[in-house]
Amino acid sequence: MVTLDLRHVASPAVRDLLHLVNHPAFDRAQQQIERLGGCTKPVRLTGRTATVDSATGEVLRSYTSSTEPTGSLLTACGNRRSSRCPACSRLYAADTYHLIRAGLSGGKNVPDTVRTHPRVFATLTAPSFGPVHNRPTTPGGDVRRCRCRKLHDPTDALLGTPLNPATYDYAGAVLFNAHASALWARFTTYLRREIAARLGITQKAARAVLRVSFAKVAEYQQRGLVHFHAVIRLDGPDGTSQPPPPYATVAVLTDAVRAATARVRVTVESDAVGERELAWGEQLDVREIAAFGTDAEFTDQAVAAYVAKYATKSADASGTLDRALFCRPCQGRGATVLPHGTPPPCTACDGTGQARPLPRLAVAHHVRQMIRTCWELGKLPEFADLKLWKWAHMLGFRGHFSTKSRRYSTTLGALRAARRAWRTEQARSHASLPEPDPDTTLVVGHWAYQGSGYSPGSALLAAAVWHRRELDRRFIAEGGCG
């Protein structure tokens, strides 16, 4: 028998891993980590659950977290950001793909006939707030020189940054991000009006014969501004189960999208920055979505994959941060801004509300200036409702990255519930447990949050799980088999 002296193991993580491997219940600990699929920061829960016969009160089955090797039940964090948790973000992207795809070609309780409905893929961009370094192209696709007379590489750090930072409208850029969701809401309102106008009927009459359904995601450009990719579809009044009238065509939808985009305006007034009129940029792309199996570039499958890809990105894709800069004590008080722009007193941030000093942030100068602008505008009483301090790490954008209309297709909640039910059934079958009768049994549970994250040794196991699954995924993607 070989005895290992852990004192000679330098790494604390390796020492913890060896302790875990030698634990009597290591197999159960490894099973929990495998089930999470490589989640980087799972939630630890403590509590218990019991299945009780509602007629006799007999406890049929029970589970207590104290029986686990770590004393807690591990559940996936569910973070959609790929920079925070690659495993959970990949699952989020997969769910988003199925949600978008179901609204284009059917499935998930959506009839297949939905693929015959008029649908377009639209990209709404931000306006210009000053010239930036870019890689313009000719009509033939050749790359031209930037205004700075340089031919930038695709990975050049200058791309998206202002040619002249001193004259760049940082206040306008931040305010656009902060009002992007309001601009989208007005766009959907104007879109319904424009469709009715082109059909020559009133809005009330239009609502009686058709419905506008959509699903969208937000993406950050290199210049730190958000734009929206949206699938927009025309349905009958009851949604996916009915087609719109024959005169509601793709051409009508495309024309209405362009007209509605041009109409949207949001006015912002402030003594500090003056009156600003925010609108969408001139670059608008609207294309018909073709059916799967055609030679067109924008098929339902390609669009679903494209939208799902951007659903897991955040501001960190443009070189900024994926964690809030606002300190937790101030955030817990609701980010109250006192009169005259005075920050609320706080011992955790020395009264500034800023958890980390801006000069110490490992970001580009352009991103740091946008964050600084969020911080300065957030001190103004007229912008208190925008909560720019809280969303400075997102460069002012505070909306949801992925949204849809009610009748577009299924929901993320329904997809997760189906996956949870499947896993529960698999676990029940594996343990040879009888299927509970919902009419005669009652599940009672009590759970409390204990913390998040792994022990150092468990984190090594989780990283190995993620690495192995990534290798398997790439092998299959490259044409490998089982």
PDB file of C-alpha atoms in Angstrom, residues 131-139 141-153 156 159 163:
ATOM      1  CA  PRO A 131     -16.063  58.734 -37.167  1.00  0.00           C
ATOM      2  CA  VAL A 132     -14.320  55.562 -35.968  1.00  0.00           C
ATOM      3  CA  HIS A 133     -11.565  53.307 -37.291  1.00  0.00           C
ATOM      4  CA  ASN A 134     -13.029  50.659 -39.566  1.00  0.00           C
ATOM      5  CA  ARG A 135     -12.399  48.332 -42.517  1.00  0.00           C
ATOM      6  CA  PRO A 136     -14.591  49.657 -45.365  1.00  0.00           C
ATOM      7  CA  THR A 137     -15.093  47.464 -48.395  1.00  0.00           C
ATOM      8  CA  THR A 138     -15.699  48.014 -52.079  1.00  0.00           C
ATOM      9  CA  PRO A 139     -18.854  46.744 -53.822  1.00  0.00           C
ATOM     10  CA  GLY A 141     -15.832  42.925 -51.263  1.00  0.00           C
ATOM     11  CA  ASP A 142     -12.241  44.190 -51.262  1.00  0.00           C
ATOM     12  CA  VAL A 143     -11.048  45.932 -48.096  1.00  0.00           C
ATOM     13  CA  ARG A 144     -10.232  49.632 -48.448  1.00  0.00           C
ATOM     14  CA  ARG A 145      -8.162  51.939 -46.294  1.00  0.00           C
ATOM     15  CA  CYS A 146      -9.645  53.580 -43.219  1.00  0.00           C
ATOM     16  CA  ARG A 147     -10.031  57.347 -42.942  1.00  0.00           C
ATOM     17  CA  CYS A 148      -6.778  57.320 -40.988  1.00  0.00           C
ATOM     18  CA  ARG A 149      -5.154  56.053 -44.234  1.00  0.00           C
ATOM     19  CA  LYS A 150      -4.276  52.700 -42.666  1.00  0.00           C
ATOM     20  CA  LEU A 151      -5.358  49.259 -43.837  1.00  0.00           C
ATOM     21  CA  HIS A 152      -6.463  47.709 -40.556  1.00  0.00           C
ATOM     22  CA  ASP A 153      -6.156  44.018 -39.773  1.00  0.00           C
ATOM     23  CA  ASP A 156      -6.590  45.559 -34.877  1.00  0.00           C
ATOM     24  CA  LEU A 159     -11.210  49.120 -34.890  1.00  0.00           C
ATOM     25  CA  LEU A 163     -10.621  58.841 -34.931  1.00  0.00           C
TER      26      LEU A 163
END
